[in-house]
Tab-separated table of C-alpha atoms and ligand atoms in Angstrom:
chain	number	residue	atom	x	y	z
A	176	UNK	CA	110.778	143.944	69.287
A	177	UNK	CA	111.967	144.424	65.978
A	178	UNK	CA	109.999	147.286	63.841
A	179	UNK	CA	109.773	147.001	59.441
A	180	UNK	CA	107.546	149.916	58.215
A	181	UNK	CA	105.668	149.159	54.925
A	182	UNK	CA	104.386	151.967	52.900
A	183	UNK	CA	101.214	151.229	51.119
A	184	UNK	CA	98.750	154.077	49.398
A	185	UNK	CA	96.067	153.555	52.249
A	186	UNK	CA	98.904	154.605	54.524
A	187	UNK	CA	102.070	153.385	56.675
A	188	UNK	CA	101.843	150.078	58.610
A	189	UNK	CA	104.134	148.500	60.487
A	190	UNK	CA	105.440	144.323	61.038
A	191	UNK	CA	106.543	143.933	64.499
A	192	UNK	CA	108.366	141.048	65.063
A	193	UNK	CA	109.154	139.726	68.353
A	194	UNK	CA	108.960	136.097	70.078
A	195	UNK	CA	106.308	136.150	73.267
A	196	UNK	CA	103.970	138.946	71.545
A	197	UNK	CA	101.399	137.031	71.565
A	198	UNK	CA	100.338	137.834	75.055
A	199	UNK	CA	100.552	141.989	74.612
A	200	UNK	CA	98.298	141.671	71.396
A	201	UNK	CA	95.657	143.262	73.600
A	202	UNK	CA	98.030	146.422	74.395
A	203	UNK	CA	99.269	146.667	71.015
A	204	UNK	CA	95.530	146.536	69.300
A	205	UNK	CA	94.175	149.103	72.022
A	206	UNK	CA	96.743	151.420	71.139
A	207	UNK	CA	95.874	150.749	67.355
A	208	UNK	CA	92.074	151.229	67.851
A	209	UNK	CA	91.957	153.298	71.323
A	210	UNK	CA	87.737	153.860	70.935
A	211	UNK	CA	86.652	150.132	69.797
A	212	UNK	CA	84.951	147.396	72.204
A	213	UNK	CA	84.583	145.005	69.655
A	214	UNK	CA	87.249	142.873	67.845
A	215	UNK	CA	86.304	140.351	65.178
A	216	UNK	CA	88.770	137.491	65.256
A	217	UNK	CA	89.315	134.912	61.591
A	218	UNK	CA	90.943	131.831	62.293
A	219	UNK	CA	90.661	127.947	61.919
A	220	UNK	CA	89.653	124.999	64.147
A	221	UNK	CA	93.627	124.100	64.289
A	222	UNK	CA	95.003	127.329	65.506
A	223	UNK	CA	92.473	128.116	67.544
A	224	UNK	CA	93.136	124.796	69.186
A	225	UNK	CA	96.236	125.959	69.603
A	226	UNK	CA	96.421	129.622	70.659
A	227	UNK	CA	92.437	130.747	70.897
A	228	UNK	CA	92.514	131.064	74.567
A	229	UNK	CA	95.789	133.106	74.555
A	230	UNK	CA	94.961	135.705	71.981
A	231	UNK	CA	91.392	135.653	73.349
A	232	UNK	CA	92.482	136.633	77.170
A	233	UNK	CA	94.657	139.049	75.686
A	234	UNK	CA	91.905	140.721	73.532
A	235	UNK	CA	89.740	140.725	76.601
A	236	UNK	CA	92.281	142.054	78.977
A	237	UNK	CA	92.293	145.101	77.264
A	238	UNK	CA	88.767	145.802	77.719
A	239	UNK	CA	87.772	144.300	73.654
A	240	UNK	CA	84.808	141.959	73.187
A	241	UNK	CA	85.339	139.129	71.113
A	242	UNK	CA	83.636	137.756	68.300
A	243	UNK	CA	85.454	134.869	66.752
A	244	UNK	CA	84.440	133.027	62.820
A	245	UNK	CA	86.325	130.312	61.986
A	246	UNK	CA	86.655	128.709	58.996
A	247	UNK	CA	87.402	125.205	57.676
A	248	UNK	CA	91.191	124.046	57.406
A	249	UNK	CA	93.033	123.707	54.184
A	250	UNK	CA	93.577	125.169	50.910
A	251	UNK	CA	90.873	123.727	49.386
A	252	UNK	CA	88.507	125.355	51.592
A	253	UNK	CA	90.207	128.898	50.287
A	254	UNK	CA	87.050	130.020	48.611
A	255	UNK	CA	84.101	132.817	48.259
A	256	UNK	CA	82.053	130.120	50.306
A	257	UNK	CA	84.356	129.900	53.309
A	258	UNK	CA	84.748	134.004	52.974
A	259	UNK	CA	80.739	134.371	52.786
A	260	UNK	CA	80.598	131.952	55.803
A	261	UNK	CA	82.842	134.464	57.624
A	262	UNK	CA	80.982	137.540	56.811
A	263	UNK	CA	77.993	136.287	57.997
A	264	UNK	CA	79.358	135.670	61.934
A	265	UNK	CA	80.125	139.474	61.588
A	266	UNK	CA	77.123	140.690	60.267
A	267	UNK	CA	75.025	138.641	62.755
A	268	UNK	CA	76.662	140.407	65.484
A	269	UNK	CA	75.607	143.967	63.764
A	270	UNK	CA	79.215	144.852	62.822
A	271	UNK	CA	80.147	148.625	62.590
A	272	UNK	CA	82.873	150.250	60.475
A	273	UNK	CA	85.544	150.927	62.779
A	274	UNK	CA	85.752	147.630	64.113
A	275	UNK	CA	88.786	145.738	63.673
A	276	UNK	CA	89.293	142.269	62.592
A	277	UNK	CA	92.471	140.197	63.677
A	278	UNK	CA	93.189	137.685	61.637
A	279	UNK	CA	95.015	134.458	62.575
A	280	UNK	CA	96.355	131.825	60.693
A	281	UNK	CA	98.571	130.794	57.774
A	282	UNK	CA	98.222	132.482	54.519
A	283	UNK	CA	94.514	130.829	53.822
A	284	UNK	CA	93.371	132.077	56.532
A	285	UNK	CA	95.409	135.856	55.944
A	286	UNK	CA	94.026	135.688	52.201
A	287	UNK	CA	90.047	135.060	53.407
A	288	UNK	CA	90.273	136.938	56.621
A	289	UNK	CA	91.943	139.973	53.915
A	290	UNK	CA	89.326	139.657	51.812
A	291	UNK	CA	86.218	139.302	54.249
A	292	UNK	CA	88.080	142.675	55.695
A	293	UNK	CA	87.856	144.252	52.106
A	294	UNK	CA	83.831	143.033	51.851
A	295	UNK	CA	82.364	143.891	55.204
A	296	UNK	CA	80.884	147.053	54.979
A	297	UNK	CA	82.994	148.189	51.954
A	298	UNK	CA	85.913	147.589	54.641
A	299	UNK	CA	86.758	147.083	57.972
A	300	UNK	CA	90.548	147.654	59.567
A	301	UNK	CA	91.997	144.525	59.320
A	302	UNK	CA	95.166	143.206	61.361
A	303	UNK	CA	97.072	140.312	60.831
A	304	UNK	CA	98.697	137.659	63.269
A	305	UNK	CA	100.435	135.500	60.821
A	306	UNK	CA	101.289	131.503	62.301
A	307	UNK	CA	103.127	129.920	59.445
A	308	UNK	CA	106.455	130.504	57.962
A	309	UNK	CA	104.618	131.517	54.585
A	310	UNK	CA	102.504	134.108	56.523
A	311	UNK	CA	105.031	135.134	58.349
A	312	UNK	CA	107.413	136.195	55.668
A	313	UNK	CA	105.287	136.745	52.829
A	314	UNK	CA	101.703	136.565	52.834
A	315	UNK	CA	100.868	138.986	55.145
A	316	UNK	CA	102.599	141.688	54.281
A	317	UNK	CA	101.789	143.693	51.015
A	318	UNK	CA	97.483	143.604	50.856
A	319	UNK	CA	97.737	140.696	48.607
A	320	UNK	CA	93.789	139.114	49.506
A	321	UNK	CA	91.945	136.324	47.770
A	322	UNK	CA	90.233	132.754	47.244
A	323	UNK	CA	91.076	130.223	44.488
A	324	UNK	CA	88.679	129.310	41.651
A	325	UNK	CA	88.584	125.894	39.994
A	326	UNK	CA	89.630	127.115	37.211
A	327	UNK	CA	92.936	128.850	38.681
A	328	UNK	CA	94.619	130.169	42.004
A	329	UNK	CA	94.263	133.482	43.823
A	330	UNK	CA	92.120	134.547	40.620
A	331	UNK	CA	89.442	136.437	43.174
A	332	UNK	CA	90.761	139.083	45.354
A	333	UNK	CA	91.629	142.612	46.253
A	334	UNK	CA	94.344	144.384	47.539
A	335	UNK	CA	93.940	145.615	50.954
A	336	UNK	CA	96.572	146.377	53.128
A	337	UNK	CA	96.120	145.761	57.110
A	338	UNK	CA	96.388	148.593	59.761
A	339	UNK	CA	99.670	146.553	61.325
A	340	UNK	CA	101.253	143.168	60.946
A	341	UNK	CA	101.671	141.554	64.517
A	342	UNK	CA	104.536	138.273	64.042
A	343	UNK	CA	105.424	136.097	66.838
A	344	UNK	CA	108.278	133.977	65.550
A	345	UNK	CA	107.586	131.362	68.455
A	346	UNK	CA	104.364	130.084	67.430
A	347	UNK	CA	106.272	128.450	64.136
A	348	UNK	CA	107.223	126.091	67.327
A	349	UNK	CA	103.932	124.350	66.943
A	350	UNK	CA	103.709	124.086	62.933
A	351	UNK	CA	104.223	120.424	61.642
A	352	UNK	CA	108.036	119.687	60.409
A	353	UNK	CA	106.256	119.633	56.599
A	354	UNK	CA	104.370	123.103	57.177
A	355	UNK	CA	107.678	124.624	58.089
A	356	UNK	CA	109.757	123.079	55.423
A	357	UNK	CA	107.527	124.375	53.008
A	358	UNK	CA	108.070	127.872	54.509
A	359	UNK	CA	111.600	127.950	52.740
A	360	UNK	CA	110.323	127.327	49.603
A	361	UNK	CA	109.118	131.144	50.166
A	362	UNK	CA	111.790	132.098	52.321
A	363	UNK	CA	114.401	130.142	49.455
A	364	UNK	CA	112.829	132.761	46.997
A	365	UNK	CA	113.685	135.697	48.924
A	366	UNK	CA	117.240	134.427	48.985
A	367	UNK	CA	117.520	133.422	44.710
A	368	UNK	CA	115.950	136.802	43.782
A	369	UNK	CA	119.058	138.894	45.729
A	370	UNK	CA	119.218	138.617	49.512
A	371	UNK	CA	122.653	137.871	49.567
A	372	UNK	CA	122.915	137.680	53.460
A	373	UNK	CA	119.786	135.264	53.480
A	374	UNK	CA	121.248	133.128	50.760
A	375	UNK	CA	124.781	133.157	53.208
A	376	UNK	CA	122.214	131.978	56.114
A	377	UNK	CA	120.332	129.173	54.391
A	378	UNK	CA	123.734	128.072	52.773
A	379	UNK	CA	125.174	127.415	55.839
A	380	UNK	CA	122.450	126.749	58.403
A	381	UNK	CA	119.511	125.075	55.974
A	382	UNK	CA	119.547	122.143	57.404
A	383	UNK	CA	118.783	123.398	61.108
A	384	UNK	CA	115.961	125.532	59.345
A	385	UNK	CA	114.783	121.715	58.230
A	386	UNK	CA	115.210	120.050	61.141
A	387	UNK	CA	112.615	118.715	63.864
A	388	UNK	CA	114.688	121.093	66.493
A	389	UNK	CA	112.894	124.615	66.942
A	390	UNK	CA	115.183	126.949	67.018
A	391	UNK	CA	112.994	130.342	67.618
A	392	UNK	CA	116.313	133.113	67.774
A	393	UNK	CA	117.164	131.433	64.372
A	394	UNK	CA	113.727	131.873	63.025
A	395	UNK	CA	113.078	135.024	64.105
A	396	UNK	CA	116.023	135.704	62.312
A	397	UNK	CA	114.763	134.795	58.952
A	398	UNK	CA	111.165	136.209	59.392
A	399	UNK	CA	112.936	139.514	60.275
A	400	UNK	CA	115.234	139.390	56.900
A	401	UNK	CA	112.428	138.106	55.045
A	402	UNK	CA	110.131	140.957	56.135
A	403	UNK	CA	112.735	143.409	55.224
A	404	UNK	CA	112.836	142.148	51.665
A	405	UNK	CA	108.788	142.081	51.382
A	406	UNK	CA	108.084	145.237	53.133
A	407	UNK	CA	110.694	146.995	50.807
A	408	UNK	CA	109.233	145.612	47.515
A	409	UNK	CA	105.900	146.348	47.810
A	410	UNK	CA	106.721	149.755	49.556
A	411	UNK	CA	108.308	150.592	46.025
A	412	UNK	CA	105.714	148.387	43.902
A	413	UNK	CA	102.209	148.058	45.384
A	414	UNK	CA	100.353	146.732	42.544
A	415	UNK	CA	102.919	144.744	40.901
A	416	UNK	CA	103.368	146.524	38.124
A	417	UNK	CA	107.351	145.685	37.890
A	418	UNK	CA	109.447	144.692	41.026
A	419	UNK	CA	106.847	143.074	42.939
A	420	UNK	CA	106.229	140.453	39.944
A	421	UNK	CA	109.998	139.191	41.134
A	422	UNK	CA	108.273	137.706	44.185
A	423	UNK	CA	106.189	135.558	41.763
A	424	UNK	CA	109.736	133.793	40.962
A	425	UNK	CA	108.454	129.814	41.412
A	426	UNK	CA	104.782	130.776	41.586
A	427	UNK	CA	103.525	130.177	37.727
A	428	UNK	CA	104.239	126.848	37.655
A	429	UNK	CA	104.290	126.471	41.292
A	430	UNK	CA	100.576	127.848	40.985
A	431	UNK	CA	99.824	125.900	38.373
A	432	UNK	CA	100.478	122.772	40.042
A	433	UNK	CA	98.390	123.502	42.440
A	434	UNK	CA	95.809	124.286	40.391
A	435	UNK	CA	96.149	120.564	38.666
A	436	UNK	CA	95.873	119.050	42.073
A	437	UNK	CA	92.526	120.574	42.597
A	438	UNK	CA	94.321	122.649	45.640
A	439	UNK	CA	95.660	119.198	47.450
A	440	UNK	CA	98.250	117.177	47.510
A	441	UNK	CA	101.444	119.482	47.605
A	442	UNK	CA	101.587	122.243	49.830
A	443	UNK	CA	102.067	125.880	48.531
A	444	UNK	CA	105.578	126.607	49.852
A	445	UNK	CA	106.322	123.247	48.500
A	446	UNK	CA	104.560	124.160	44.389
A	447	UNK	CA	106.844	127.456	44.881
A	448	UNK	CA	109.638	125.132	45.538
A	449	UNK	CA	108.961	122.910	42.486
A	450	UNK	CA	108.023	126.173	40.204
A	451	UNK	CA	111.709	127.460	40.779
A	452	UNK	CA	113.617	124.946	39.774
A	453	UNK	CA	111.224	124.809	36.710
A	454	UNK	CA	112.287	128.037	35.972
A	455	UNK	CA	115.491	127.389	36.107
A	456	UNK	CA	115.445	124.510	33.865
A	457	UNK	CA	113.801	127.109	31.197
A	458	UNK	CA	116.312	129.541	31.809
A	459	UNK	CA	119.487	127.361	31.748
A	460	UNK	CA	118.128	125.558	28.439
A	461	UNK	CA	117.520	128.409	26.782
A	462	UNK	CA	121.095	130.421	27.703
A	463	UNK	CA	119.232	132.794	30.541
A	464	UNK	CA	120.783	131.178	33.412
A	465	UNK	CA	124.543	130.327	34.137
A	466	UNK	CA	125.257	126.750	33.655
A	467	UNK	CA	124.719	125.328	37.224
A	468	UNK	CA	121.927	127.445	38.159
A	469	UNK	CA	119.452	124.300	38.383
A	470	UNK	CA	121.274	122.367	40.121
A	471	UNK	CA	122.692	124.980	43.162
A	472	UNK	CA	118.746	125.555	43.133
A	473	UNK	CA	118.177	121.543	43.663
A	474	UNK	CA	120.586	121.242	46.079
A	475	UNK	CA	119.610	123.909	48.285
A	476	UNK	CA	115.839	122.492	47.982
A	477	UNK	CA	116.473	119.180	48.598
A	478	UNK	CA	119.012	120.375	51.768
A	479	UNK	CA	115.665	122.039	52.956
A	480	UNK	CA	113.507	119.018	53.116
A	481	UNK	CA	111.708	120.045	49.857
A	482	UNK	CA	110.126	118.103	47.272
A	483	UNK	CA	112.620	118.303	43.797
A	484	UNK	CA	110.457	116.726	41.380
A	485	UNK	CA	107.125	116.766	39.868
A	486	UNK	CA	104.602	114.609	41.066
A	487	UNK	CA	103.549	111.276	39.223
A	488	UNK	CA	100.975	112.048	36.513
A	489	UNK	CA	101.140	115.370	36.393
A	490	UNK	CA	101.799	116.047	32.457
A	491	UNK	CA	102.136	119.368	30.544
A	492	UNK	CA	98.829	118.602	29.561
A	493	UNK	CA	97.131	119.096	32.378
A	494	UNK	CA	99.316	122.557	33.903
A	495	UNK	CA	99.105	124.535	30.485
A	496	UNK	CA	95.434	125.862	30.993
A	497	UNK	CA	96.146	127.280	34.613
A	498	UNK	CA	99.848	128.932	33.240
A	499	UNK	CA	97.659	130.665	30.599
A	500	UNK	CA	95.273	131.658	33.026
A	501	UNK	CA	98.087	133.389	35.449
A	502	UNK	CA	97.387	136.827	36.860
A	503	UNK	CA	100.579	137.398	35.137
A	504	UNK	CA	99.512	137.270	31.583
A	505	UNK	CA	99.531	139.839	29.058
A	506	UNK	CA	98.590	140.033	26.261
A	507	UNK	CA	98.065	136.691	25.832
A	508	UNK	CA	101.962	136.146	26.894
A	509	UNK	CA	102.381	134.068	29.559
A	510	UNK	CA	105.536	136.339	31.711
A	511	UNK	CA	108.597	134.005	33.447
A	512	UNK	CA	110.561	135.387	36.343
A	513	UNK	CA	113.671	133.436	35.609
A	514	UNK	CA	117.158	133.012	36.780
A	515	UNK	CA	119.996	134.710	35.757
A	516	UNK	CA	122.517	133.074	38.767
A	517	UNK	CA	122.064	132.659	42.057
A	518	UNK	CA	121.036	135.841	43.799
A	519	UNK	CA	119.639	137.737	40.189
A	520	UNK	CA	116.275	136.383	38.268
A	521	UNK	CA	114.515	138.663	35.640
A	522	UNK	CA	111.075	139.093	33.958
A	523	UNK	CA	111.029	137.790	30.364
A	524	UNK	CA	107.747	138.206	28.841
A	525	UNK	CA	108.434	137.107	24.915
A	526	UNK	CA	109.537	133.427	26.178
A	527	UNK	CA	108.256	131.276	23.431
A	528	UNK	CA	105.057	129.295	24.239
A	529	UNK	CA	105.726	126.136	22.526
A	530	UNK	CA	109.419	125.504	24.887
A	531	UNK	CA	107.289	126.415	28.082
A	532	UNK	CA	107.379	122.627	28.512
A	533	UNK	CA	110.832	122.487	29.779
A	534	UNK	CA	109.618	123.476	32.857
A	535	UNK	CA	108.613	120.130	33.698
A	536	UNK	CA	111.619	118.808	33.887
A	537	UNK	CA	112.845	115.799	34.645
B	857	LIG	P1	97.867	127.326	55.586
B	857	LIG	O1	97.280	128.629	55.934
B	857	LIG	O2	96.961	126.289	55.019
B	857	LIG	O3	98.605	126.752	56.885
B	857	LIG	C1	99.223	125.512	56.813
B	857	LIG	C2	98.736	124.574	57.942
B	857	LIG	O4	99.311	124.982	59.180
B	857	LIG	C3	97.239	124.589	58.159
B	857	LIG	O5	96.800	123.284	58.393
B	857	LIG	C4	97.069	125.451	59.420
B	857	LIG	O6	95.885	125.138	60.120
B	857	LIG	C5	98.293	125.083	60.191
B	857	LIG	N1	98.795	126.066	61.149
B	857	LIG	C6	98.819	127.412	61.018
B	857	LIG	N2	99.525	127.964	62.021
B	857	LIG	C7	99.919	126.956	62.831
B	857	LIG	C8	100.715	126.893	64.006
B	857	LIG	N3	101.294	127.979	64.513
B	857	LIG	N4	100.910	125.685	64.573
B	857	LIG	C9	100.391	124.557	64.012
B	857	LIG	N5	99.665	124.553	62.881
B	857	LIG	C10	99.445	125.742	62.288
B	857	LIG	O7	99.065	127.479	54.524
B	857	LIG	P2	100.270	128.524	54.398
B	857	LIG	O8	101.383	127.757	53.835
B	857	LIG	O9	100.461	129.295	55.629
B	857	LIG	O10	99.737	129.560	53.298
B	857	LIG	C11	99.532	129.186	51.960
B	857	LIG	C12	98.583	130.163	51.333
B	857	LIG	O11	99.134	131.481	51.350
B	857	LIG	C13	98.270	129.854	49.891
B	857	LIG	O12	96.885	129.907	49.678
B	857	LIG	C14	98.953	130.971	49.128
B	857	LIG	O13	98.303	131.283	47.932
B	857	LIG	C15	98.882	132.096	50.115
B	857	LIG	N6	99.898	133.134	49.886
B	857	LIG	C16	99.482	134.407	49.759
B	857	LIG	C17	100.388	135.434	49.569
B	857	LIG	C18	99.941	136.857	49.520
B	857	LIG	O14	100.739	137.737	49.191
B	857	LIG	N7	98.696	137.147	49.863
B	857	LIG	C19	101.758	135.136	49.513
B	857	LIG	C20	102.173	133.808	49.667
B	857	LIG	C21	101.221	132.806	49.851
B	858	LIG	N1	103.661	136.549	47.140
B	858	LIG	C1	103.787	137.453	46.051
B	858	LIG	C2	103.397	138.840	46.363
B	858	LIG	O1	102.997	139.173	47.450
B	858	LIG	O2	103.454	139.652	45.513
């Protein structure tokens, strides 16, 4: 079992990271929470499916009642109605303060369950069981909580750290080949903003990363250097008030895309993996980036199975009123985390609005 403490102003937490921890959950939450009987689990239909009996027996063996809420699949079903549907299963079952809730699932189900955590009762501890590659190396760790809004991404939320971060590398086993290739687009991030050993890894093993063949000891590899990076960022930057905003690199046009889909259509790793290279085409045609930066990006993308190219249709038009609505903006200045080289990106906040549209390149 491999141990990465976060530091967070409610308190220390740590990710453990280990394949087959799935069936010790109950061991691991009892010695969290040694007085509780009652633990309130968030998921979807999918996982579930998938892994509701295991995590339940576990719960169960170690003396906890169960209370499950799950909530409908997809990012488009990340909203204050999906979140108000959860709160409701708890409050119906006359939830007190000190119970937990686990949450597990990929990052819409981390960002509700977070949130419902926040909500219910002013706040309830809150674990999380992350099941994608996203969750796994990003969303889980650092409080980040929220639903979309049509009108923009992640615009609703809190910040809530959990109590503990519980990652199973093996259960990335079950995730469709897309759902995992969309992971790098995150885990691809961590690398470009200055993990050097990552960006060694993907260089030479990306395509095994990409391929149909789980391999778990390489996985659990990445979640564990991918965790490190996280855990240290928002142990120095909680609120993203200057380092964390690096981890946004790929995520305002990444996020607007999404937006311009309605939420459908590409999935998030795979917006983040779009949004960088946009960035990179900013900051190599305007003398930020070294010349080659874009395309060492592309080819690392496309090596990972990941989409390279704006969709069809989608015009500047339609992504410039979610970039000016970015949790980012200040001032009325829409702020780039752009590419120096490889390895080094950097916040530039006075980029001039009228060349923003050389992030749709071609
Ligand atoms: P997701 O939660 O929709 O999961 C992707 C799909 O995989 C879903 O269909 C899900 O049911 C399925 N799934 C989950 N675990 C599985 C498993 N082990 N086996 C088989 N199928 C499984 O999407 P995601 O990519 O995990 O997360 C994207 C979301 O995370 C976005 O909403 C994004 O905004 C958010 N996010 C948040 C933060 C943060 O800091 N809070 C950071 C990054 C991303
Ligand atoms: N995924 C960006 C952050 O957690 O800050």
């Amino acid at each position: 079992m491999k141990t990465v403490e976060v530091l967070a102003s409610s308190g220390p937490y740590d990710i453990r990271i280990s394949r087959g921890l799935l069936p010790v959950l109950g061991t691991v939450l009892r010695d969290l929470f040694p007085p509780v009987f009652r633990v309130g689990i968030v998921s979807n239909p999918v996982v579930w499916g998938l892994y509701g009996s295991r995590i339940r027996e576990a719960l169960e063996g170690a003396g906890f009642r169960t209370v499950v809420a799950l909530h409908p699949d997809g990012e488009r079903h990340k909203t204050m109605e999906s979140v108000m549907g959860l709160l409701g299963v708890f409050i119906g079952d006359c939830w007190e303060r000190r119970d937990p809730l686990l949450v597990a699932g990929g990052g819409v189900t981390g960002d509700m369950g977070g949130l419902a955590a926040a909500l219910l009762l002013r706040g309830v501890p809150l674990v999380h069981l992350p099941t994608t590659v996203v969750a796994q190396v990003d969303s889980s760790i650092g409080g980040k909580t929220g639903v979309d809004h049509p009108l923009g991404k992640n615009l609703i939320g809190a910040f809530n750290p959990p109590r503990a971060i519980l990652s199973d590398p093996e259960v990335l086993g079950t995730l469709p080949l897309r759902e995992r290739r969309a992971g790098l687009g995150e885990v691809l991030k961590y690398a470009l903003i200055g993990d050097g050993a990552l960006l060694d890894l993907l260089e030479e093993r990306v395509e095994e990363l990409a391929s149909e063949r789980f391999d778990g000891e390489l996985w659990e590899r990445v979640v564990t250097l991918c965790s490190a990076d996280k855990a240290r960022i928002v142990s120095n930057d909680e609120r993203e008030s200057g380092e964390r905003m690096l981890l946004n690199f790929g995520h305002t046009f990444g996020h607007a895309l999404e937006g311009a889909l309605v939420f459908a259509g590409r999935q998030h790793g795979e917006a983040v993996a779009i949004g960088m290279l946009s960035a990179a085409a900013i900051a190599e045609s305007g003398g930020i980036a070294a010349p080659g930066t874009f395309s060492f990006i592309k080819s690392l993308t496309s090596r990972a199975g990941l989409p390279c190219a704006w969709p069809e249709g989608v015009t500047f038009e339609r992504i410039h009123p979610y970039l000016v609505r970015d949790k980012k903006v200040t001032g009325g200045q829409v702020a780039l985390i752009l590419p120096e080289a490889p390895g080094r990106v950097r916040i530039v906040r006075n980029y001039d609005p009228n060349l923003l549209s050389r992030g749709l390149f071609a």
